[in-house]
Amino acid sequence: MAKRKAFLHVGLDDRSADFLDAALELHGHALADLGVKRPATSAEEMFRAAIEIRREHRAWGYDRAEVEGAWSRICRRGYKGKDTLVFSQPLLADATPDQIALLLDALAGFKVHVVVTVAAPDTWSDPDLDLGAILDRWTKAVGKPGRVHVVVVPPDRGRKAVWKAFGKIVGFGTASLPLDGVGKPLVERPQRLVSIERQEALRELGRRWEHQVASREVDVHGDLTDLCDNGCAVADPQELIHSSDQALNDALRELERLARRNDTLSTRVVELERKRRKLRRRENDPSVA
């Protein structure tokens, strides 16, 4: 009996394919009819599973109890039935070998494939990111380079091409599964003003990534030369200043909204605690009004 397949999209964390999980959720019923299942109940659950595996819950403001067991619960759900499983969480791309082993242990019995989406480096990119090392770690973990799939995001970061490539890898068509209902990332990353030297470093980083992918026997979708075609032109400083100012303004407004929301929740917690104590006193002493 052939093993069931599981496809794990792990990023990179460059916002180029964050929409994949939302697309899988949006078209969950249609994909189920095609024998493809997204076991995570929400993006939040998959996020908690990722920071559990990466042991980064404190950095993200979570208690251990809030993330413990998240990944195993998702996988147990996936074991039910005969569907092909799909997961998406870009925070997992740079997982360590031990973390990858823990991740895959919960998928024992599945033929696991890994999908790495990568866009040309931009002004937010880590200049020390070693794409080759990431591919090597995942290749060693899944056993065969043919089970590691690299999707090169086009320079315009067009979602449709990435979605189509992902569907081809997993085994479903996307023509009848539009992305119209898939929103943008929660936080946009505007281009930053950098020096000409930094721009040249970005070109060199893109060329290095191109070579690292080409020199490995992984399954490539898209044009590797696109890794050098994005973010390489020196942007208009005035335009960047305007976009950065707007982004800062939006961030401050969002911070204020969250602060007010936090105050509201704190007030509600205090009020609920007061009511709880009052109810407890009533239970212990019926004469309390």
PDB file of C-alpha atoms in Angstrom:
ATOM      1  CA  MET A   1       0.000   0.000   0.000  1.00  0.00           C
ATOM      2  CA  ALA A   2       1.437   3.376  -1.055  1.00  0.00           C
ATOM      3  CA  LYS A   3       2.204   5.852   1.700  1.00  0.00           C
ATOM      4  CA  ARG A   4       0.064   8.943   2.017  1.00  0.00           C
ATOM      5  CA  LYS A   5       1.793  12.202   1.160  1.00  0.00           C
ATOM      6  CA  ALA A   6       2.216  15.320   3.269  1.00  0.00           C
ATOM      7  CA  PHE A   7       3.364  18.637   1.782  1.00  0.00           C
ATOM      8  CA  LEU A   8       4.896  21.135   4.170  1.00  0.00           C
ATOM      9  CA  HIS A   9       5.350  24.702   2.928  1.00  0.00           C
ATOM     10  CA  VAL A  10       8.072  26.326   5.029  1.00  0.00           C
ATOM     11  CA  GLY A  11       8.648  29.717   3.458  1.00  0.00           C
ATOM     12  CA  LEU A  12      11.138  31.557   3.517  1.00  0.00           C
ATOM     13  CA  ASP A  13       9.854  34.204   5.880  1.00  0.00           C
ATOM     14  CA  ASP A  14       9.967  36.930   3.221  1.00  0.00           C
ATOM     15  CA  ARG A  15       6.189  37.512   3.014  1.00  0.00           C
ATOM     16  CA  SER A  16       6.224  36.308  -0.600  1.00  0.00           C
ATOM     17  CA  ALA A  17       3.948  33.327   0.012  1.00  0.00           C
ATOM     18  CA  ASP A  18       2.276  33.991   3.362  1.00  0.00           C
ATOM     19  CA  PHE A  19      -1.029  33.847   1.532  1.00  0.00           C
ATOM     20  CA  LEU A  20      -0.789  30.088   0.849  1.00  0.00           C
ATOM     21  CA  ASP A  21      -2.292  29.032   4.172  1.00  0.00           C
ATOM     22  CA  ALA A  22      -5.167  31.476   3.720  1.00  0.00           C
ATOM     23  CA  ALA A  23      -5.746  30.098   0.212  1.00  0.00           C
ATOM     24  CA  LEU A  24      -5.790  26.544   1.539  1.00  0.00           C
ATOM     25  CA  GLU A  25      -8.323  27.595   4.178  1.00  0.00           C
ATOM     26  CA  LEU A  26     -10.487  29.511   1.692  1.00  0.00           C
ATOM     27  CA  HIS A  27     -10.728  26.533  -0.662  1.00  0.00           C
ATOM     28  CA  GLY A  28     -10.773  23.849   2.026  1.00  0.00           C
ATOM     29  CA  HIS A  29     -14.051  22.253   0.902  1.00  0.00           C
ATOM     30  CA  ALA A  30     -13.067  22.185  -2.774  1.00  0.00           C
ATOM     31  CA  LEU A  31      -9.668  20.702  -1.934  1.00  0.00           C
ATOM     32  CA  ALA A  32     -11.277  18.082   0.298  1.00  0.00           C
ATOM     33  CA  ASP A  33     -13.278  16.913  -2.729  1.00  0.00           C
ATOM     34  CA  LEU A  34      -9.911  16.471  -4.473  1.00  0.00           C
ATOM     35  CA  GLY A  35      -8.482  14.448  -1.602  1.00  0.00           C
ATOM     36  CA  VAL A  36      -6.363  17.273  -0.151  1.00  0.00           C
ATOM     37  CA  LYS A  37      -6.715  18.195   3.522  1.00  0.00           C
ATOM     38  CA  ARG A  38      -5.411  21.091   5.628  1.00  0.00           C
ATOM     39  CA  PRO A  39      -5.415  19.619   9.160  1.00  0.00           C
ATOM     40  CA  ALA A  40      -4.808  22.925  10.961  1.00  0.00           C
ATOM     41  CA  THR A  41      -8.077  24.535  12.022  1.00  0.00           C
ATOM     42  CA  SER A  42      -6.683  28.055  11.647  1.00  0.00           C
ATOM     43  CA  ALA A  43      -3.577  30.060  10.807  1.00  0.00           C
ATOM     44  CA  GLU A  44      -3.269  30.838  14.514  1.00  0.00           C
ATOM     45  CA  GLU A  45      -3.113  27.151  15.401  1.00  0.00           C
ATOM     46  CA  MET A  46      -0.427  26.536  12.777  1.00  0.00           C
ATOM     47  CA  PHE A  47       1.503  29.562  14.056  1.00  0.00           C
ATOM     48  CA  ARG A  48       1.396  28.212  17.598  1.00  0.00           C
ATOM     49  CA  ALA A  49       2.615  24.844  16.313  1.00  0.00           C
ATOM     50  CA  ALA A  50       5.539  26.531  14.569  1.00  0.00           C
ATOM     51  CA  ILE A  51       6.680  28.501  17.595  1.00  0.00           C
ATOM     52  CA  GLU A  52       6.283  25.362  19.686  1.00  0.00           C
ATOM     53  CA  ILE A  53       8.628  23.460  17.368  1.00  0.00           C
ATOM     54  CA  ARG A  54      11.048  26.400  17.172  1.00  0.00           C
ATOM     55  CA  ARG A  55      10.855  26.905  20.966  1.00  0.00           C
ATOM     56  CA  GLU A  56      10.165  30.599  20.384  1.00  0.00           C
ATOM     57  CA  HIS A  57       6.910  30.974  22.334  1.00  0.00           C
ATOM     58  CA  ARG A  58       8.400  33.423  24.832  1.00  0.00           C
ATOM     59  CA  ALA A  59       9.764  35.647  22.076  1.00  0.00           C
ATOM     60  CA  TRP A  60       6.236  35.896  20.663  1.00  0.00           C
ATOM     61  CA  GLY A  61       4.596  36.534  24.043  1.00  0.00           C
ATOM     62  CA  TYR A  62       3.051  33.093  24.576  1.00  0.00           C
ATOM     63  CA  ASP A  63       3.153  30.875  27.633  1.00  0.00           C
ATOM     64  CA  ARG A  64       4.402  27.334  27.169  1.00  0.00           C
ATOM     65  CA  ALA A  65       0.956  25.965  27.998  1.00  0.00           C
ATOM     66  CA  GLU A  66      -0.561  27.961  25.118  1.00  0.00           C
ATOM     67  CA  VAL A  67       1.545  26.194  22.480  1.00  0.00           C
ATOM     68  CA  GLU A  68       2.333  22.798  24.012  1.00  0.00           C
ATOM     69  CA  GLY A  69       0.977  19.929  21.945  1.00  0.00           C
ATOM     70  CA  ALA A  70      -0.262  22.151  19.093  1.00  0.00           C
ATOM     71  CA  TRP A  71       1.693  20.341  16.376  1.00  0.00           C
ATOM     72  CA  SER A  72       0.816  16.836  17.576  1.00  0.00           C
ATOM     73  CA  ARG A  73      -2.888  17.750  17.702  1.00  0.00           C
ATOM     74  CA  ILE A  74      -2.775  19.004  14.127  1.00  0.00           C
ATOM     75  CA  CYS A  75      -1.034  15.847  12.938  1.00  0.00           C
ATOM     76  CA  ARG A  76      -3.397  13.515  14.808  1.00  0.00           C
ATOM     77  CA  ARG A  77      -6.229  15.213  12.960  1.00  0.00           C
ATOM     78  CA  GLY A  78      -4.377  14.615   9.710  1.00  0.00           C
ATOM     79  CA  TYR A  79      -3.975  10.894  10.296  1.00  0.00           C
ATOM     80  CA  LYS A  80      -7.724  10.434  10.020  1.00  0.00           C
ATOM     81  CA  GLY A  81      -8.849   9.564   6.511  1.00  0.00           C
ATOM     82  CA  LYS A  82      -6.851   8.963   3.360  1.00  0.00           C
ATOM     83  CA  ASP A  83      -6.249  12.511   2.134  1.00  0.00           C
ATOM     84  CA  THR A  84      -2.998  14.150   1.098  1.00  0.00           C
ATOM     85  CA  LEU A  85      -2.027  16.626   3.812  1.00  0.00           C
ATOM     86  CA  VAL A  86      -0.943  20.234   3.296  1.00  0.00           C
ATOM     87  CA  PHE A  87       0.615  22.605   5.837  1.00  0.00           C
ATOM     88  CA  SER A  88       1.969  26.140   5.521  1.00  0.00           C
ATOM     89  CA  GLN A  89       4.055  28.112   8.013  1.00  0.00           C
ATOM     90  CA  PRO A  90       7.081  30.170   6.866  1.00  0.00           C
ATOM     91  CA  LEU A  91       8.593  30.357  10.351  1.00  0.00           C
ATOM     92  CA  LEU A  92       9.663  26.731   9.948  1.00  0.00           C
ATOM     93  CA  ALA A  93      12.105  27.293   7.075  1.00  0.00           C
ATOM     94  CA  ASP A  94      15.167  27.884   9.235  1.00  0.00           C
ATOM     95  CA  ALA A  95      14.416  25.164  11.784  1.00  0.00           C
ATOM     96  CA  THR A  96      17.414  23.295  13.176  1.00  0.00           C
ATOM     97  CA  PRO A  97      17.984  19.592  12.386  1.00  0.00           C
ATOM     98  CA  ASP A  98      16.655  18.605  15.828  1.00  0.00           C
ATOM     99  CA  GLN A  99      13.568  20.760  15.361  1.00  0.00           C
ATOM    100  CA  ILE A 100      12.981  19.307  11.895  1.00  0.00           C
ATOM    101  CA  ALA A 101      13.299  15.784  13.314  1.00  0.00           C
ATOM    102  CA  LEU A 102      10.698  16.617  15.966  1.00  0.00           C
ATOM    103  CA  LEU A 103       8.437  18.102  13.308  1.00  0.00           C
ATOM    104  CA  LEU A 104       8.652  15.080  11.011  1.00  0.00           C
ATOM    105  CA  ASP A 105       8.374  12.556  13.820  1.00  0.00           C
ATOM    106  CA  ALA A 106       4.718  13.510  14.164  1.00  0.00           C
ATOM    107  CA  LEU A 107       4.264  12.671  10.466  1.00  0.00           C
ATOM    108  CA  ALA A 108       5.730   9.169  10.690  1.00  0.00           C
ATOM    109  CA  GLY A 109       4.230   6.948   8.017  1.00  0.00           C
ATOM    110  CA  PHE A 110       3.786   9.786   5.510  1.00  0.00           C
ATOM    111  CA  LYS A 111       5.925  10.505   2.470  1.00  0.00           C
ATOM    112  CA  VAL A 112       6.842  14.073   3.376  1.00  0.00           C
ATOM    113  CA  HIS A 113       7.590  16.731   0.759  1.00  0.00           C
ATOM    114  CA  VAL A 114       8.894  20.193   1.608  1.00  0.00           C
ATOM    115  CA  VAL A 115       8.062  23.328  -0.380  1.00  0.00           C
ATOM    116  CA  VAL A 116      10.404  26.316  -0.069  1.00  0.00           C
ATOM    117  CA  THR A 117       9.155  29.538  -1.646  1.00  0.00           C
ATOM    118  CA  VAL A 118      11.826  32.168  -2.201  1.00  0.00           C
ATOM    119  CA  ALA A 119      11.763  35.654  -3.679  1.00  0.00           C
ATOM    120  CA  ALA A 120      14.738  37.754  -4.708  1.00  0.00           C
ATOM    121  CA  PRO A 121      16.337  39.387  -1.669  1.00  0.00           C
ATOM    122  CA  ASP A 122      15.042  42.850  -0.836  1.00  0.00           C
ATOM    123  CA  THR A 123      15.998  45.523   1.661  1.00  0.00           C
ATOM    124  CA  TRP A 124      14.577  43.452   4.528  1.00  0.00           C
ATOM    125  CA  SER A 125      16.540  40.307   3.670  1.00  0.00           C
ATOM    126  CA  ASP A 126      19.079  38.799   6.034  1.00  0.00           C
ATOM    127  CA  PRO A 127      22.409  39.221   4.200  1.00  0.00           C
ATOM    128  CA  ASP A 128      23.758  36.139   5.938  1.00  0.00           C
ATOM    129  CA  LEU A 129      20.897  33.822   5.010  1.00  0.00           C
ATOM    130  CA  ASP A 130      22.353  30.600   3.596  1.00  0.00           C
ATOM    131  CA  LEU A 131      19.657  29.155   1.355  1.00  0.00           C
ATOM    132  CA  GLY A 132      21.885  26.207   0.462  1.00  0.00           C
ATOM    133  CA  ALA A 133      22.183  25.158   4.103  1.00  0.00           C
ATOM    134  CA  ILE A 134      18.397  25.356   4.519  1.00  0.00           C
ATOM    135  CA  LEU A 135      17.855  23.153   1.467  1.00  0.00           C
ATOM    136  CA  ASP A 136      20.480  20.679   2.684  1.00  0.00           C
ATOM    137  CA  ARG A 137      18.871  20.338   6.116  1.00  0.00           C
ATOM    138  CA  TRP A 138      15.445  19.627   4.681  1.00  0.00           C
ATOM    139  CA  THR A 139      16.820  17.304   1.979  1.00  0.00           C
ATOM    140  CA  LYS A 140      18.617  15.231   4.597  1.00  0.00           C
ATOM    141  CA  ALA A 141      15.472  15.126   6.724  1.00  0.00           C
ATOM    142  CA  VAL A 142      13.076  13.948   3.991  1.00  0.00           C
ATOM    143  CA  GLY A 143      15.635  11.623   2.435  1.00  0.00           C
ATOM    144  CA  LYS A 144      15.547  12.605  -1.241  1.00  0.00           C
ATOM    145  CA  PRO A 145      16.256  15.904  -3.047  1.00  0.00           C
ATOM    146  CA  GLY A 146      13.255  15.251  -5.287  1.00  0.00           C
ATOM    147  CA  ARG A 147      11.021  15.745  -2.268  1.00  0.00           C
ATOM    148  CA  VAL A 148      12.317  19.270  -1.757  1.00  0.00           C
ATOM    149  CA  HIS A 149      10.542  21.724  -4.056  1.00  0.00           C
ATOM    150  CA  VAL A 150      11.708  25.296  -4.605  1.00  0.00           C
ATOM    151  CA  VAL A 151       9.193  27.797  -5.947  1.00  0.00           C
ATOM    152  CA  VAL A 152      10.861  30.982  -7.235  1.00  0.00           C
ATOM    153  CA  VAL A 153       8.524  33.914  -6.715  1.00  0.00           C
ATOM    154  CA  PRO A 154       8.381  36.194  -9.799  1.00  0.00           C
ATOM    155  CA  PRO A 155       9.712  39.777  -9.517  1.00  0.00           C
ATOM    156  CA  ASP A 156       6.196  41.235  -9.273  1.00  0.00           C
ATOM    157  CA  ARG A 157       5.487  38.767  -6.459  1.00  0.00           C
ATOM    158  CA  GLY A 158       2.403  37.634  -8.346  1.00  0.00           C
ATOM    159  CA  ARG A 159       0.384  35.296  -6.157  1.00  0.00           C
ATOM    160  CA  LYS A 160      -1.274  33.459  -9.021  1.00  0.00           C
ATOM    161  CA  ALA A 161       2.008  31.980 -10.288  1.00  0.00           C
ATOM    162  CA  VAL A 162       3.022  30.817  -6.809  1.00  0.00           C
ATOM    163  CA  TRP A 163      -0.415  29.327  -6.128  1.00  0.00           C
ATOM    164  CA  LYS A 164      -0.357  27.507  -9.467  1.00  0.00           C
ATOM    165  CA  ALA A 165       3.125  26.094  -8.801  1.00  0.00           C
ATOM    166  CA  PHE A 166       2.114  24.947  -5.318  1.00  0.00           C
ATOM    167  CA  GLY A 167      -0.969  23.232  -6.724  1.00  0.00           C
ATOM    168  CA  LYS A 168       1.127  21.480  -9.369  1.00  0.00           C
ATOM    169  CA  ILE A 169       3.512  20.194  -6.701  1.00  0.00           C
ATOM    170  CA  VAL A 170       0.735  18.874  -4.476  1.00  0.00           C
ATOM    171  CA  GLY A 171      -1.373  17.595  -7.352  1.00  0.00           C
ATOM    172  CA  PHE A 172      -4.361  19.886  -7.785  1.00  0.00           C
ATOM    173  CA  GLY A 173      -5.285  22.498 -10.368  1.00  0.00           C
ATOM    174  CA  THR A 174      -5.829  26.101  -9.325  1.00  0.00           C
ATOM    175  CA  ALA A 175      -7.759  27.488 -12.303  1.00  0.00           C
ATOM    176  CA  SER A 176     -11.076  27.152 -10.441  1.00  0.00           C
ATOM    177  CA  LEU A 177      -9.593  28.185  -7.090  1.00  0.00           C
ATOM    178  CA  PRO A 178      -9.157  31.975  -7.334  1.00  0.00           C
ATOM    179  CA  LEU A 179      -7.309  34.091  -4.792  1.00  0.00           C
ATOM    180  CA  ASP A 180      -9.833  36.938  -4.755  1.00  0.00           C
ATOM    181  CA  GLY A 181     -10.850  36.276  -1.163  1.00  0.00           C
ATOM    182  CA  VAL A 182      -7.300  36.037   0.189  1.00  0.00           C
ATOM    183  CA  GLY A 183      -6.233  39.174   2.020  1.00  0.00           C
ATOM    184  CA  LYS A 184      -2.839  40.830   2.272  1.00  0.00           C
ATOM    185  CA  PRO A 185      -0.357  40.160   5.103  1.00  0.00           C
ATOM    186  CA  LEU A 186      -1.267  41.667   8.461  1.00  0.00           C
ATOM    187  CA  VAL A 187       1.853  43.825   8.330  1.00  0.00           C
ATOM    188  CA  GLU A 188       3.320  45.092   5.063  1.00  0.00           C
ATOM    189  CA  ARG A 189       7.067  45.628   4.681  1.00  0.00           C
ATOM    190  CA  PRO A 190       7.791  48.790   2.693  1.00  0.00           C
ATOM    191  CA  GLN A 191      11.074  49.132   0.831  1.00  0.00           C
ATOM    192  CA  ARG A 192      13.833  50.800   2.834  1.00  0.00           C
ATOM    193  CA  LEU A 193      16.341  53.396   1.702  1.00  0.00           C
ATOM    194  CA  VAL A 194      19.733  51.724   1.413  1.00  0.00           C
ATOM    195  CA  SER A 195      23.080  52.597  -0.083  1.00  0.00           C
ATOM    196  CA  ILE A 196      24.240  51.680  -3.572  1.00  0.00           C
ATOM    197  CA  GLU A 197      26.690  49.292  -1.907  1.00  0.00           C
ATOM    198  CA  ARG A 198      23.800  47.571  -0.149  1.00  0.00           C
ATOM    199  CA  GLN A 199      21.951  47.293  -3.454  1.00  0.00           C
ATOM    200  CA  GLU A 200      24.973  45.566  -4.983  1.00  0.00           C
ATOM    201  CA  ALA A 201      25.123  43.256  -1.963  1.00  0.00           C
ATOM    202  CA  LEU A 202      21.496  42.320  -2.651  1.00  0.00           C
ATOM    203  CA  ARG A 203      22.353  41.457  -6.246  1.00  0.00           C
ATOM    204  CA  GLU A 204      25.235  39.306  -5.062  1.00  0.00           C
ATOM    205  CA  LEU A 205      23.034  37.596  -2.496  1.00  0.00           C
ATOM    206  CA  GLY A 206      20.495  36.803  -5.218  1.00  0.00           C
ATOM    207  CA  ARG A 207      23.219  35.388  -7.447  1.00  0.00           C
ATOM    208  CA  ARG A 208      24.463  33.264  -4.542  1.00  0.00           C
ATOM    209  CA  TRP A 209      20.967  31.909  -3.900  1.00  0.00           C
ATOM    210  CA  GLU A 210      20.556  31.142  -7.606  1.00  0.00           C
ATOM    211  CA  HIS A 211      23.774  29.115  -7.586  1.00  0.00           C
ATOM    212  CA  GLN A 212      22.868  27.343  -4.338  1.00  0.00           C
ATOM    213  CA  VAL A 213      19.559  26.140  -5.765  1.00  0.00           C
ATOM    214  CA  ALA A 214      20.946  25.264  -9.210  1.00  0.00           C
ATOM    215  CA  SER A 215      23.780  23.198  -7.731  1.00  0.00           C
ATOM    216  CA  ARG A 216      21.351  20.905  -5.894  1.00  0.00           C
ATOM    217  CA  GLU A 217      19.039  18.245  -7.302  1.00  0.00           C
ATOM    218  CA  VAL A 218      15.890  19.772  -5.857  1.00  0.00           C
ATOM    219  CA  ASP A 219      12.686  20.256  -7.840  1.00  0.00           C
ATOM    220  CA  VAL A 220      12.593  23.867  -9.098  1.00  0.00           C
ATOM    221  CA  HIS A 221       9.530  25.777 -10.242  1.00  0.00           C
ATOM    222  CA  GLY A 222      10.015  29.198 -11.807  1.00  0.00           C
ATOM    223  CA  ASP A 223      12.981  31.066 -13.237  1.00  0.00           C
ATOM    224  CA  LEU A 224      16.058  31.059 -11.017  1.00  0.00           C
ATOM    225  CA  THR A 225      17.348  34.230 -12.663  1.00  0.00           C
ATOM    226  CA  ASP A 226      14.407  36.041 -11.032  1.00  0.00           C
ATOM    227  CA  LEU A 227      16.336  35.804  -7.773  1.00  0.00           C
ATOM    228  CA  CYS A 228      18.485  38.665  -9.057  1.00  0.00           C
ATOM    229  CA  ASP A 229      15.721  40.785 -10.552  1.00  0.00           C
ATOM    230  CA  ASN A 230      13.907  42.230  -7.558  1.00  0.00           C
ATOM    231  CA  GLY A 231      15.020  45.099  -5.350  1.00  0.00           C
ATOM    232  CA  CYS A 232      18.164  45.713  -7.373  1.00  0.00           C
ATOM    233  CA  ALA A 233      17.315  49.153  -8.698  1.00  0.00           C
ATOM    234  CA  VAL A 234      18.046  52.152  -6.509  1.00  0.00           C
ATOM    235  CA  ALA A 235      14.640  53.482  -5.504  1.00  0.00           C
ATOM    236  CA  ASP A 236      13.619  57.141  -5.515  1.00  0.00           C
ATOM    237  CA  PRO A 237      14.535  58.481  -2.030  1.00  0.00           C
ATOM    238  CA  GLN A 238      11.517  60.798  -1.924  1.00  0.00           C
ATOM    239  CA  GLU A 239       9.175  57.919  -2.702  1.00  0.00           C
ATOM    240  CA  LEU A 240      10.774  55.777  -0.017  1.00  0.00           C
ATOM    241  CA  ILE A 241      10.595  58.570   2.535  1.00  0.00           C
ATOM    242  CA  HIS A 242       6.902  59.019   1.786  1.00  0.00           C
ATOM    243  CA  SER A 243       6.135  55.276   1.997  1.00  0.00           C
ATOM    244  CA  SER A 244       8.214  54.908   5.173  1.00  0.00           C
ATOM    245  CA  ASP A 245       6.425  57.854   6.770  1.00  0.00           C
ATOM    246  CA  GLN A 246       3.069  56.347   5.870  1.00  0.00           C
ATOM    247  CA  ALA A 247       4.131  52.945   7.218  1.00  0.00           C
ATOM    248  CA  LEU A 248       5.276  54.528  10.479  1.00  0.00           C
ATOM    249  CA  ASN A 249       1.991  56.394  10.787  1.00  0.00           C
ATOM    250  CA  ASP A 250       0.031  53.176  10.187  1.00  0.00           C
ATOM    251  CA  ALA A 251       2.193  51.318  12.698  1.00  0.00           C
ATOM    252  CA  LEU A 252       1.630  53.960  15.366  1.00  0.00           C
ATOM    253  CA  ARG A 253      -2.114  53.866  14.784  1.00  0.00           C
ATOM    254  CA  GLU A 254      -2.092  50.080  15.052  1.00  0.00           C
ATOM    255  CA  LEU A 255       0.007  50.272  18.226  1.00  0.00           C
ATOM    256  CA  GLU A 256      -2.493  52.702  19.720  1.00  0.00           C
ATOM    257  CA  ARG A 257      -5.373  50.429  18.727  1.00  0.00           C
ATOM    258  CA  LEU A 258      -3.688  47.431  20.326  1.00  0.00           C
ATOM    259  CA  ALA A 259      -2.884  49.408  23.466  1.00  0.00           C
ATOM    260  CA  ARG A 260      -6.520  50.467  23.790  1.00  0.00           C
ATOM    261  CA  ARG A 261      -7.635  46.903  23.113  1.00  0.00           C
ATOM    262  CA  ASN A 262      -5.237  45.651  25.782  1.00  0.00           C
ATOM    263  CA  ASP A 263      -6.603  48.171  28.289  1.00  0.00           C
ATOM    264  CA  THR A 264     -10.140  47.064  27.489  1.00  0.00           C
ATOM    265  CA  LEU A 265      -9.281  43.397  27.938  1.00  0.00           C
ATOM    266  CA  SER A 266      -7.454  44.125  31.187  1.00  0.00           C
ATOM    267  CA  THR A 267     -10.504  45.968  32.506  1.00  0.00           C
ATOM    268  CA  ARG A 268     -12.738  43.064  31.526  1.00  0.00           C
ATOM    269  CA  VAL A 269     -10.449  40.577  33.256  1.00  0.00           C
ATOM    270  CA  VAL A 270     -10.547  42.634  36.465  1.00  0.00           C
ATOM    271  CA  GLU A 271     -14.320  42.907  36.257  1.00  0.00           C
ATOM    272  CA  LEU A 272     -14.765  39.175  35.605  1.00  0.00           C
ATOM    273  CA  GLU A 273     -12.449  38.348  38.484  1.00  0.00           C
ATOM    274  CA  ARG A 274     -14.503  40.632  40.769  1.00  0.00           C
ATOM    275  CA  LYS A 275     -17.717  38.896  39.693  1.00  0.00           C
ATOM    276  CA  ARG A 276     -16.122  35.478  40.175  1.00  0.00           C
ATOM    277  CA  ARG A 277     -15.096  36.329  43.746  1.00  0.00           C
ATOM    278  CA  LYS A 278     -18.578  37.647  44.451  1.00  0.00           C
ATOM    279  CA  LEU A 279     -20.196  34.451  43.140  1.00  0.00           C
ATOM    280  CA  ARG A 280     -17.822  32.360  45.219  1.00  0.00           C
ATOM    281  CA  ARG A 281     -18.765  34.330  48.348  1.00  0.00           C
ATOM    282  CA  ARG A 282     -22.429  33.754  47.577  1.00  0.00           C
ATOM    283  CA  GLU A 283     -21.849  30.030  47.222  1.00  0.00           C
ATOM    284  CA  ASN A 284     -20.060  29.910  50.550  1.00  0.00           C
ATOM    285  CA  ASP A 285     -22.444  32.289  52.336  1.00  0.00           C
ATOM    286  CA  PRO A 286     -26.015  32.502  50.914  1.00  0.00           C
ATOM    287  CA  SER A 287     -26.691  35.576  53.073  1.00  0.00           C
ATOM    288  CA  VAL A 288     -24.281  37.665  50.937  1.00  0.00           C
ATOM    289  CA  ALA A 289     -26.336  39.944  48.652  1.00  0.00           C
TER     290      ALA A 289
END
